Coordinates of C-alpha atoms in Angstrom, one line a residue:
M1 CA -34.3 15.1 -12.6
T2 CA -31.2 17.3 -12.3
G3 CA -27.8 16.2 -13.2
A4 CA -27.0 16.1 -9.5
Q5 CA -29.9 13.7 -8.8
S6 CA -28.7 11.6 -11.7
L7 CA -25.2 11.5 -10.2
V8 CA -26.5 10.3 -6.8
K9 CA -28.9 7.8 -8.4
S10 CA -26.0 6.4 -10.5
L11 CA -23.8 6.1 -7.4
E12 CA -26.6 4.2 -5.6
R13 CA -27.0 2.0 -8.6
M14 CA -23.3 1.1 -8.4
G15 CA -23.8 0.0 -4.8
V16 CA -21.8 2.8 -3.2
E17 CA -22.3 2.8 0.6
V18 CA -19.7 5.4 1.7
I19 CA -18.3 8.6 0.2
F20 CA -15.5 10.6 1.8
G21 CA -15.5 14.3 0.9
I22 CA -16.0 18.0 1.5
P23 CA -18.6 20.3 -0.2
G24 CA -17.9 23.5 -2.0
G25 CA -19.4 25.8 -4.5
S26 CA -19.1 23.9 -7.8
I27 CA -20.0 20.5 -6.3
L28 CA -22.7 21.9 -4.0
P29 CA -25.6 20.9 -6.3
A30 CA -24.6 17.2 -5.8
Y31 CA -24.8 17.6 -2.0
D32 CA -28.5 18.5 -2.0
P33 CA -29.8 15.1 -3.3
L34 CA -27.0 13.4 -1.3
F35 CA -28.8 14.7 1.8
D36 CA -31.7 12.4 1.1
S37 CA -29.6 9.4 -0.1
K38 CA -28.8 6.3 2.0
I39 CA -25.2 6.7 0.9
R40 CA -23.1 7.6 4.0
H41 CA -21.1 10.8 3.5
I42 CA -18.2 11.2 5.8
L43 CA -17.2 14.8 6.1
V44 CA -13.4 14.9 6.3
R45 CA -11.2 17.8 7.3
H46 CA -9.0 17.9 4.2
E47 CA -9.5 16.6 0.7
Q48 CA -6.2 14.6 0.9
G49 CA -7.8 12.8 3.8
A50 CA -10.8 12.0 1.7
G51 CA -8.6 10.4 -1.0
H52 CA -6.5 8.3 1.4
A53 CA -9.6 7.2 3.3
A54 CA -11.1 6.1 0.0
E55 CA -7.9 4.1 -0.6
G56 CA -8.0 2.5 2.8
Y57 CA -11.7 1.6 2.3
A58 CA -11.0 0.1 -1.1
Q59 CA -8.1 -2.0 0.2
A60 CA -10.0 -3.3 3.2
T61 CA -13.1 -4.2 1.2
G62 CA -11.9 -5.0 -2.3
R63 CA -14.6 -2.5 -3.5
V64 CA -14.1 0.8 -5.3
G65 CA -13.4 3.7 -2.9
V66 CA -15.1 7.0 -3.6
C67 CA -14.1 10.5 -2.7
I68 CA -15.6 13.9 -3.7
A69 CA -14.4 17.5 -3.7
T70 CA -15.2 20.8 -5.2
S71 CA -13.3 22.6 -8.0
G72 CA -10.0 24.4 -7.9
P73 CA -8.2 23.9 -4.5
G74 CA -10.7 21.2 -3.5
A75 CA -9.8 19.1 -6.5
T76 CA -6.1 19.8 -6.4
N77 CA -6.0 18.8 -2.7
L78 CA -7.0 15.3 -4.0
V79 CA -4.0 15.0 -6.3
T80 CA -1.6 13.4 -3.8
A81 CA -4.1 10.7 -2.9
I82 CA -4.9 10.1 -6.6
A83 CA -1.2 9.7 -7.4
D84 CA -0.9 7.3 -4.4
A85 CA -3.8 5.2 -5.7
Y86 CA -2.3 5.1 -9.2
M87 CA 1.1 3.9 -8.0
D88 CA -0.4 1.2 -5.8
S89 CA -3.2 0.1 -8.2
V90 CA -6.0 1.0 -5.8
P91 CA -9.5 1.1 -7.3
M92 CA -10.9 4.6 -6.6
V93 CA -13.3 7.0 -8.2
A94 CA -12.7 10.7 -7.5
I95 CA -15.6 13.0 -8.3
T96 CA -14.9 16.7 -8.5
G97 CA -17.1 19.7 -9.2
Q98 CA -16.0 22.1 -12.0
V99 CA -16.9 25.7 -12.8
A100 CA -19.8 26.2 -15.2
S101 CA -19.1 24.9 -18.7
K102 CA -19.1 28.4 -20.3
A103 CA -16.5 29.5 -17.7
I104 CA -14.1 26.7 -18.3
G105 CA -10.8 28.1 -19.6
T106 CA -11.5 31.7 -18.4
D107 CA -9.6 31.4 -15.2
A108 CA -12.9 31.6 -13.3
F109 CA -13.0 31.7 -9.6
Q110 CA -11.9 28.3 -8.2
E111 CA -11.2 26.9 -11.6
A112 CA -8.4 24.4 -12.2
D113 CA -7.9 22.0 -15.1
I114 CA -8.0 19.0 -12.8
R115 CA -8.4 16.6 -15.7
G116 CA -5.2 17.9 -17.2
I117 CA -3.4 18.0 -13.9
T118 CA -4.2 14.4 -13.1
F119 CA -3.9 13.0 -16.7
P120 CA -0.6 11.1 -15.9
I121 CA -1.9 9.7 -12.6
T122 CA -5.3 8.4 -13.5
K123 CA -6.4 5.3 -15.3
H124 CA -8.9 7.5 -17.1
S125 CA -10.8 10.7 -16.6
F126 CA -14.0 12.4 -17.7
L127 CA -15.1 16.0 -18.1
I128 CA -18.9 16.2 -18.1
T129 CA -20.6 19.3 -19.4
D130 CA -23.9 17.6 -20.5
P131 CA -26.0 16.1 -17.6
A132 CA -27.1 13.3 -19.9
E133 CA -23.6 11.9 -19.9
I134 CA -23.5 11.4 -16.1
P135 CA -24.9 7.8 -15.8
H136 CA -22.5 6.5 -18.5
A137 CA -19.5 8.3 -17.0
I138 CA -20.2 6.9 -13.5
A139 CA -20.8 3.3 -14.8
A140 CA -17.7 3.5 -16.9
A141 CA -15.6 5.0 -14.1
F142 CA -16.4 2.1 -11.7
H143 CA -15.8 -0.5 -14.4
L144 CA -12.5 1.1 -15.3
A145 CA -11.4 1.5 -11.7
K146 CA -11.9 -2.1 -10.7
T147 CA -11.2 -4.2 -13.9
G148 CA -7.9 -5.0 -15.4
R149 CA -5.2 -3.3 -13.4
P150 CA -7.2 -1.3 -10.8
G151 CA -6.6 2.4 -10.4
P152 CA -8.1 5.8 -9.8
V153 CA -10.6 7.3 -12.3
L154 CA -11.6 11.0 -12.2
V155 CA -15.1 12.3 -13.0
D156 CA -15.1 16.1 -13.3
I157 CA -18.6 17.6 -13.6
A158 CA -19.4 21.2 -14.5
K159 CA -21.7 23.0 -12.1
D160 CA -24.3 23.7 -14.8
A161 CA -24.3 20.0 -15.7
L162 CA -25.1 19.2 -12.1
A163 CA -27.8 21.9 -11.8
G164 CA -29.4 21.4 -15.2
P165 CA -32.3 19.1 -16.1
T166 CA -31.9 15.7 -17.7
E167 CA -33.7 12.4 -18.5
Y168 CA -32.1 9.6 -16.5
V169 CA -31.0 6.8 -18.8
W170 CA -28.8 4.0 -17.4
P171 CA -26.4 2.5 -20.0
E172 CA -27.2 -1.0 -21.0
E173 CA -23.7 -1.5 -22.2
L174 CA -20.5 0.6 -21.9
D175 CA -18.9 2.2 -24.9
L176 CA -15.2 2.1 -24.0
P177 CA -13.3 1.8 -27.3
G178 CA -9.9 0.1 -27.0
Y179 CA -10.4 -1.0 -23.4
R180 CA -10.2 -4.8 -23.5
P181 CA -8.3 -6.1 -20.4
V182 CA -7.2 -9.6 -20.8
S183 CA -7.9 -11.9 -17.9
K184 CA -7.3 -15.4 -19.3
P185 CA -3.7 -16.2 -19.9
H186 CA -2.4 -17.8 -23.2
G187 CA -2.0 -21.5 -22.9
K188 CA 1.3 -21.6 -24.7
Q189 CA 2.8 -19.3 -22.2
I190 CA 1.5 -21.3 -19.3
R191 CA 3.1 -24.5 -20.8
E192 CA 6.4 -22.7 -21.3
A193 CA 6.4 -21.4 -17.7
A194 CA 5.7 -24.8 -16.4
R195 CA 8.6 -26.2 -18.4
L196 CA 11.1 -23.6 -17.0
I197 CA 9.8 -24.2 -13.5
G198 CA 10.5 -27.9 -13.9
Q199 CA 14.1 -27.2 -15.0
A200 CA 15.0 -24.6 -12.4
K201 CA 17.6 -25.4 -9.7
R202 CA 17.3 -22.0 -7.9
P203 CA 13.8 -20.7 -8.4
V204 CA 12.2 -17.9 -6.5
I205 CA 8.5 -16.7 -6.4
Y206 CA 8.6 -12.9 -6.4
L207 CA 5.2 -11.7 -5.1
G208 CA 4.0 -8.2 -5.8
G209 CA 0.9 -6.3 -4.7
G210 CA -1.0 -7.6 -7.7
V211 CA -1.7 -10.8 -5.8
N212 CA -3.7 -8.8 -3.3
R213 CA -5.6 -6.8 -6.0
A214 CA -6.5 -10.1 -7.6
R215 CA -7.3 -11.7 -4.2
A216 CA -5.5 -14.8 -5.5
W217 CA -4.3 -16.1 -2.2
E218 CA -5.8 -19.6 -2.3
A219 CA -4.4 -20.2 -5.8
L220 CA -1.0 -18.9 -4.6
A221 CA -0.9 -21.2 -1.6
E222 CA -1.6 -24.2 -3.9
F223 CA 1.1 -23.0 -6.3
V224 CA 3.7 -23.0 -3.4
E225 CA 2.4 -26.4 -2.2
I226 CA 2.9 -27.9 -5.6
T227 CA 6.3 -26.4 -6.4
K228 CA 7.8 -26.2 -3.0
M229 CA 9.7 -23.0 -4.2
P230 CA 11.0 -20.2 -2.0
V231 CA 8.8 -17.1 -1.8
V232 CA 9.7 -13.4 -1.3
T233 CA 6.9 -10.9 -0.6
T234 CA 7.3 -7.3 -1.5
L235 CA 6.2 -4.4 0.7
M236 CA 2.8 -4.4 -1.1
A237 CA 2.4 -8.2 -0.7
R238 CA 3.2 -8.6 2.9
G239 CA 0.7 -11.1 4.4
A240 CA -0.4 -12.5 1.0
F241 CA 1.7 -15.5 1.9
P242 CA 2.1 -16.1 5.7
D243 CA 5.4 -15.2 7.2
S244 CA 5.3 -18.3 9.4
H245 CA 5.5 -20.6 6.3
P246 CA 9.0 -22.1 6.1
L247 CA 9.3 -21.2 2.4
N248 CA 8.6 -17.5 3.1
Y249 CA 12.0 -15.6 3.2
G250 CA 10.6 -12.2 3.8
M251 CA 10.7 -8.9 2.0
P252 CA 13.3 -8.2 -0.7
G253 CA 14.8 -4.9 -1.8
M254 CA 16.5 -1.8 -0.3
H255 CA 15.4 -2.7 3.2
G256 CA 14.8 -6.4 2.6
T257 CA 16.0 -9.4 4.5
V258 CA 19.4 -10.9 3.6
A259 CA 17.7 -14.2 2.7
A260 CA 15.2 -12.5 0.3
V261 CA 17.8 -10.3 -1.3
G262 CA 20.3 -13.2 -1.6
A263 CA 17.6 -15.5 -3.0
M264 CA 16.8 -13.1 -5.8
Q265 CA 20.4 -12.3 -6.6
R266 CA 21.4 -15.9 -6.9
S267 CA 18.3 -17.4 -8.5
D268 CA 18.2 -19.0 -11.9
L269 CA 14.5 -18.4 -12.3
L270 CA 12.2 -15.6 -11.0
I271 CA 8.5 -16.1 -11.2
A272 CA 7.2 -12.5 -10.8
L273 CA 3.5 -12.5 -9.9
G274 CA 1.8 -9.1 -9.9
A275 CA 5.2 -7.3 -9.4
R276 CA 6.8 -4.6 -11.4
F277 CA 10.5 -4.8 -10.8
D278 CA 10.6 -1.3 -9.3
D279 CA 13.9 0.2 -8.2
R280 CA 13.4 -0.3 -4.5
V281 CA 13.4 -4.1 -5.2
T282 CA 16.0 -4.4 -8.0
G283 CA 18.6 -1.9 -6.8
K284 CA 20.9 -1.1 -9.8
L285 CA 18.9 -2.8 -12.5
D286 CA 21.7 -4.2 -14.7
T287 CA 23.1 -6.1 -11.7
F288 CA 19.8 -7.5 -10.5
A289 CA 19.4 -11.3 -10.5
P290 CA 22.0 -11.7 -13.3
E291 CA 21.6 -15.4 -13.9
A292 CA 17.8 -15.6 -13.6
K293 CA 15.4 -16.3 -16.4
I294 CA 12.1 -14.4 -15.9
I295 CA 8.5 -15.5 -15.9
H296 CA 6.5 -12.4 -15.5
A297 CA 2.7 -12.6 -15.0
D298 CA 0.7 -9.4 -14.7
I299 CA -2.8 -8.1 -15.6
D300 CA -1.1 -5.0 -17.2
P301 CA 0.8 -5.8 -20.3
A302 CA 2.6 -2.4 -20.1
E303 CA 4.5 -3.7 -17.0
I304 CA 5.9 -6.8 -18.6
S305 CA 9.4 -6.3 -19.8
K306 CA 9.3 -2.6 -18.9
N307 CA 12.2 -2.8 -16.5
R308 CA 13.5 -6.4 -17.0
M309 CA 13.0 -8.4 -20.1
A310 CA 10.7 -11.4 -19.6
D311 CA 11.6 -14.8 -21.0
V312 CA 8.0 -15.9 -20.6
P313 CA 5.5 -13.0 -20.5
I314 CA 2.0 -14.0 -19.2
V315 CA -0.8 -11.4 -19.4
G316 CA -3.8 -12.2 -17.3
D317 CA -5.6 -12.1 -14.0
L318 CA -3.4 -13.7 -11.4
G319 CA -6.2 -15.9 -10.1
E320 CA -6.6 -17.4 -13.6
V321 CA -2.9 -17.5 -14.2
L322 CA -2.2 -19.4 -11.0
A323 CA -5.1 -21.8 -11.5
E324 CA -3.8 -22.7 -15.0
L325 CA -0.2 -23.0 -13.8
N326 CA -1.3 -25.2 -10.9
A327 CA -3.1 -27.5 -13.4
A328 CA -0.1 -27.7 -15.7
L329 CA 2.4 -28.2 -12.8
R330 CA 0.5 -31.2 -11.3
E331 CA 1.5 -33.0 -14.5
E332 CA 5.1 -31.7 -14.5
A333 CA 8.2 -33.4 -12.9
H334 CA 10.1 -31.0 -10.6
G335 CA 13.9 -30.8 -10.1
D336 CA 15.6 -31.2 -6.7
I337 CA 16.0 -27.8 -5.1
G338 CA 16.8 -29.1 -1.6
D339 CA 20.3 -27.6 -1.5
W340 CA 18.9 -24.2 -2.6
V341 CA 16.3 -24.2 0.1
R342 CA 18.9 -25.3 2.7
F343 CA 21.2 -22.4 1.6
L344 CA 18.4 -19.9 2.1
D345 CA 17.4 -21.4 5.4
G346 CA 21.0 -20.8 6.5
L347 CA 20.9 -17.2 5.5
R348 CA 17.6 -16.7 7.3
K349 CA 18.8 -18.3 10.5
R350 CA 22.0 -16.2 10.5
Y351 CA 20.4 -12.9 9.6
L352 CA 16.9 -12.7 10.9
P353 CA 17.0 -11.1 14.3
T354 CA 14.3 -12.1 16.7
E355 CA 15.2 -10.0 19.6
Y356 CA 15.6 -6.3 19.9
P357 CA 16.9 -4.3 22.9
A358 CA 13.9 -2.7 24.6
M359 CA 15.7 0.5 25.5
E360 CA 18.7 2.3 24.1
D361 CA 20.3 5.5 25.5
G362 CA 17.5 5.6 28.1
L363 CA 14.8 5.7 25.4
L364 CA 12.5 3.1 23.9
S365 CA 13.7 1.1 20.9
P366 CA 11.2 1.7 18.0
E367 CA 11.8 -1.9 16.8
Y368 CA 10.9 -3.3 20.2
V369 CA 7.7 -1.2 20.4
I370 CA 6.4 -2.2 16.9
K371 CA 7.3 -5.9 17.5
R372 CA 5.6 -5.8 20.9
L373 CA 2.5 -4.1 19.4
G374 CA 2.2 -6.9 16.9
E375 CA 2.6 -9.6 19.6
L376 CA -0.1 -8.1 21.8
V377 CA -2.6 -7.2 19.1
G378 CA -2.0 -10.2 16.9
P379 CA -2.4 -11.1 13.2
E380 CA -6.1 -10.7 13.0
A381 CA -6.0 -6.9 13.3
T382 CA -5.7 -4.6 10.3
Y383 CA -2.5 -2.5 10.3
V384 CA -1.9 0.7 8.4
A385 CA 1.6 2.2 8.2
G386 CA 2.8 5.7 7.4
V387 CA 6.0 6.2 5.4
G388 CA 9.6 6.0 6.7
Q389 CA 11.6 4.0 9.2
H390 CA 8.4 2.9 11.1
Q391 CA 7.0 1.6 7.8
M392 CA 10.0 -0.7 7.2
W393 CA 10.0 -1.9 10.8
A394 CA 6.2 -2.6 10.5
A395 CA 6.8 -4.5 7.3
H396 CA 9.4 -6.7 9.0
L397 CA 8.1 -7.0 12.6
L398 CA 4.3 -7.1 12.5
P399 CA 2.7 -10.6 12.3
H400 CA 1.9 -10.8 8.6
E401 CA -0.1 -14.0 8.6
R402 CA -3.2 -13.0 6.8
P403 CA -3.7 -11.3 3.4
A404 CA -4.9 -7.7 3.0
R405 CA -4.2 -6.9 6.7
F406 CA -1.3 -4.5 6.1
F407 CA -1.8 -1.3 4.1
N408 CA 0.8 1.3 3.3
S409 CA 1.9 3.7 0.6
G410 CA 4.4 1.7 -1.4
G411 CA 4.9 3.3 -4.8
A412 CA 4.5 7.0 -3.9
G413 CA 5.8 6.9 -0.3
T414 CA 3.2 9.4 0.8
M415 CA 3.8 10.9 4.3
G416 CA 0.4 11.6 5.8
Y417 CA -1.2 8.4 4.4
C418 CA -1.6 6.6 7.7
V419 CA -4.4 8.3 9.7
P420 CA -6.9 8.8 6.9
A421 CA -6.2 5.4 5.4
A422 CA -6.7 3.8 8.7
M423 CA -10.0 5.7 9.0
G424 CA -11.1 4.3 5.6
A425 CA -10.0 0.8 6.5
K426 CA -12.0 0.9 9.8
V427 CA -15.1 2.2 7.9
G428 CA -14.7 -0.8 5.5
R429 CA -14.1 -3.2 8.4
P430 CA -16.0 -1.9 11.4
D431 CA -15.6 -5.1 13.3
D432 CA -11.8 -5.2 12.9
V433 CA -9.3 -3.7 15.3
V434 CA -7.4 -1.2 13.1
W435 CA -4.0 0.1 14.2
G436 CA -2.1 2.8 12.4
I437 CA 1.7 2.9 12.9
D438 CA 2.9 6.4 12.2
G439 CA 5.9 8.6 12.7
D440 CA 5.8 12.0 14.4
G441 CA 6.6 13.6 11.0
C442 CA 3.8 11.8 9.1
F443 CA 1.3 12.2 11.9
Q444 CA 1.6 15.9 11.9
M445 CA 0.5 16.1 8.2
T446 CA -3.0 14.6 8.4
N447 CA -3.9 14.1 12.1
Q448 CA -6.8 16.4 11.7
E449 CA -8.8 13.4 10.5
L450 CA -8.9 12.3 14.1
V451 CA -11.7 14.9 14.4
T452 CA -13.5 13.1 11.6
C453 CA -13.0 9.8 13.4
F454 CA -14.4 11.1 16.7
L455 CA -17.4 12.8 15.2
E456 CA -18.2 9.9 12.8
G457 CA -17.7 7.1 15.4
I458 CA -14.6 5.6 13.8
P459 CA -12.5 4.2 16.7
I460 CA -9.1 3.7 15.1
K461 CA -5.9 3.4 17.2
I462 CA -2.7 5.2 16.2
A463 CA 0.8 4.4 17.5
V464 CA 3.1 7.4 17.0
M465 CA 6.8 6.6 17.0
N466 CA 8.1 9.9 18.3
N467 CA 11.8 10.1 17.6
R468 CA 11.6 13.9 17.3
S469 CA 13.0 13.8 13.7
L470 CA 12.2 12.8 10.2
G471 CA 13.7 9.4 10.8
M472 CA 14.5 8.0 7.4
V473 CA 15.9 11.3 6.1
R474 CA 18.0 11.5 9.2
Q475 CA 19.3 7.9 8.5
W476 CA 20.4 8.9 5.1
Q477 CA 22.0 12.1 6.5
T478 CA 23.9 9.9 9.0
L479 CA 25.1 7.4 6.3
F480 CA 25.6 9.6 3.2
Y481 CA 25.8 13.2 4.3
G482 CA 28.4 13.2 7.1
E483 CA 25.9 13.5 9.9
R484 CA 24.9 17.0 8.8
Y485 CA 21.3 17.0 10.1
S486 CA 19.8 19.7 7.9
N487 CA 16.2 20.4 8.8
T488 CA 15.3 16.9 10.1
N489 CA 15.0 17.8 13.8
L490 CA 11.3 18.2 14.5
K491 CA 11.9 19.1 18.2
S492 CA 8.6 17.4 18.9
H493 CA 9.4 16.6 22.5
L494 CA 8.2 20.1 23.1
V495 CA 5.6 20.9 20.5
P496 CA 3.1 19.5 20.0
D497 CA 2.2 17.4 23.0
F498 CA 0.7 14.5 21.2
P499 CA -1.6 13.1 23.9
K500 CA -3.0 16.6 24.5
L501 CA -3.4 17.2 20.8
A502 CA -5.3 13.9 20.6
E503 CA -7.5 14.9 23.5
A504 CA -8.3 18.2 21.8
M505 CA -9.5 16.3 18.7
G506 CA -11.8 14.0 20.7
A507 CA -9.4 11.1 20.9
V508 CA -7.8 9.5 24.0
G509 CA -4.2 10.4 24.3
L510 CA -1.6 8.0 25.9
R511 CA 2.2 8.0 26.2
A512 CA 4.8 5.4 26.9
E513 CA 8.4 6.2 27.8
T514 CA 9.5 2.9 29.5
V515 CA 9.3 -0.8 28.8
E516 CA 6.7 -1.3 31.5
E517 CA 4.5 1.4 30.0
V518 CA 4.5 -0.2 26.5
D519 CA 2.3 -3.2 27.4
E520 CA 0.2 -1.0 29.7
V521 CA -0.7 1.6 27.1
I522 CA -1.3 -1.0 24.4
A523 CA -3.7 -2.9 26.7
K524 CA -5.5 0.3 27.6
A525 CA -5.8 1.3 23.9
M526 CA -7.3 -2.1 23.1
E527 CA -10.0 -1.6 25.8
I528 CA -11.2 1.7 24.3
N529 CA -13.6 1.2 21.4
D530 CA -15.9 4.2 21.5
R531 CA -13.4 6.8 20.2
P532 CA -10.0 7.1 18.5
V533 CA -6.9 6.5 20.6
V534 CA -3.4 7.9 20.0
V535 CA -0.5 6.3 21.8
E536 CA 2.8 8.2 21.7
F537 CA 5.9 6.1 22.1
V538 CA 8.9 8.2 22.9
V539 CA 11.7 6.4 21.1
H540 CA 15.4 7.2 20.4
K541 CA 16.3 9.0 17.2
D542 CA 19.4 7.1 16.1
A543 CA 17.8 3.8 15.4
M544 CA 18.4 2.7 11.8
V545 CA 16.6 0.3 9.5
W546 CA 18.8 -2.7 8.6
P547 CA 19.5 -4.4 6.3
M548 CA 20.0 -1.7 3.7
V549 CA 21.1 -1.5 0.1
P550 CA 22.4 2.0 -0.6
A551 CA 20.4 3.7 -3.4
G552 CA 21.8 3.3 -6.9
T553 CA 24.0 0.3 -6.0
S554 CA 23.7 -3.4 -6.6
N555 CA 21.7 -5.6 -4.2
D556 CA 25.0 -7.4 -3.8
Q557 CA 26.1 -4.4 -1.7
I558 CA 23.5 -5.1 1.0
K559 CA 24.7 -4.3 4.5
I560 CA 23.4 -5.8 7.8
A561 CA 24.8 -2.9 9.8
R562 CA 27.0 0.1 9.0
D563 CA 30.0 -1.2 6.9
L564 CA 29.1 -4.8 7.7
A565 CA 28.2 -7.2 4.8
P566 CA 26.6 -10.6 5.1
D567 CA 28.6 -13.8 4.9
W568 CA 27.4 -15.8 1.9
S569 CA 29.0 -19.1 3.0
G570 CA 27.6 -22.1 1.1
E571 CA 27.0 -20.2 -2.1
E572 CA 29.8 -22.1 -3.9
D573 CA 27.9 -25.4 -3.4
L574 CA 24.8 -24.3 -5.3

């Protein structure tokens, strides 16, 4: 068979059902056998869309997402999505065509060293010039993408390797020198962690996105039930532990709740599970949780003690880590943390707003719209957010009750993520209602994938918060740049007309400008299941995300409104 046939057969053998991509010269040989394959190929309108769609599919299904592009600009258009998957530990295999092997390094037409370009943002990469290497490369790529800490793997295949003849040999075992991810934690570290937990007076469970990648939700619920410890859930872990649970104090960090930020700053023990102590959570690192000892459990040993030294490092799969911790803790006596929990309950009661004005300055409040959307659609839906203010409001105000129901770009903060990622999530969960919450700035970057959704029968629903500006950048300009709004005004009340744009791409376009219209358009969108729907909500541009910790400052500098700090009454009694 040809190398291209070998590639498609290898993908079929890995159980691939869906690929997102665009053909081009160097990858064209692969598209010929793909024509006869049972693998569904979804023809996207931009390679970045293919990458984000593969991410959405992977997060929705727990499987490896696959995207494919040609050489040169096709491959480089995948770079943003590859970087996004790397930052958020999303299992993805990106397959790219490359110019013929003899032309590599000659600046041939549509040549780019995509392996070199993506070296810092892939878990591993392969350049294939011999068609006999294709089966092993594909098997290895999928194994690497989904084991250990998940991430993107690139397989770049020269055109002559795809076109040339080969004998198909599937590898009986993988030769991956040095790759030995540890899943089982060390017993001594588990016992030491249990000892610290038993002694703690102000403990906090700090949940990161790793708990979703490990799908360790049941073990986590048991861990909280045994320890009765407060929980904070990062942006990437929203829903991994239900918001309605009395021990969930919300999201920590730059735009976290007062209770979550206060809990971490005043804790004497942080149990970090699949979290990486990134700057958006810690604020100024040397002032973060100054009295806390650290138990840090992660599948990736490189993350442990990278930013904050761990007193008890635990390397292993979170499902296994939590199972062993639970077994150890059932035998362990626990200290009384009642005063600590009551203090945090007081913070939450004082600083967790439940009502938002529906209208301000004659325009809809974006917070009201997002909260109302969550109330009407419910926690069973899958939500995908873009990046910016609407992302933070979605993290706080949607009903995060079930795991792996909220996807967004956390580490990279990629504008343009929402629409294609929602498309991929809907392909992975065809029976789910999938809502994207996007901003007018983000939406204008990748909305062409609505055409893909219409033509491929992928009926996603997108709520566009149109504040006619780049909202989060404008917020920073308001607070830190003397209200000098340099190039953040999108003027999008004039161009484009979002409902008309949606209609032009095969979607249904709706608009809401009043409170009464909010419920009406959401209900109408929920009734439409044969095509995509775009709902534009015209919201005011001066809404700000609060609370907020200014960049580069201590979390102790958190503000609940401009120049207004929380009251930490009761702290002295802890």
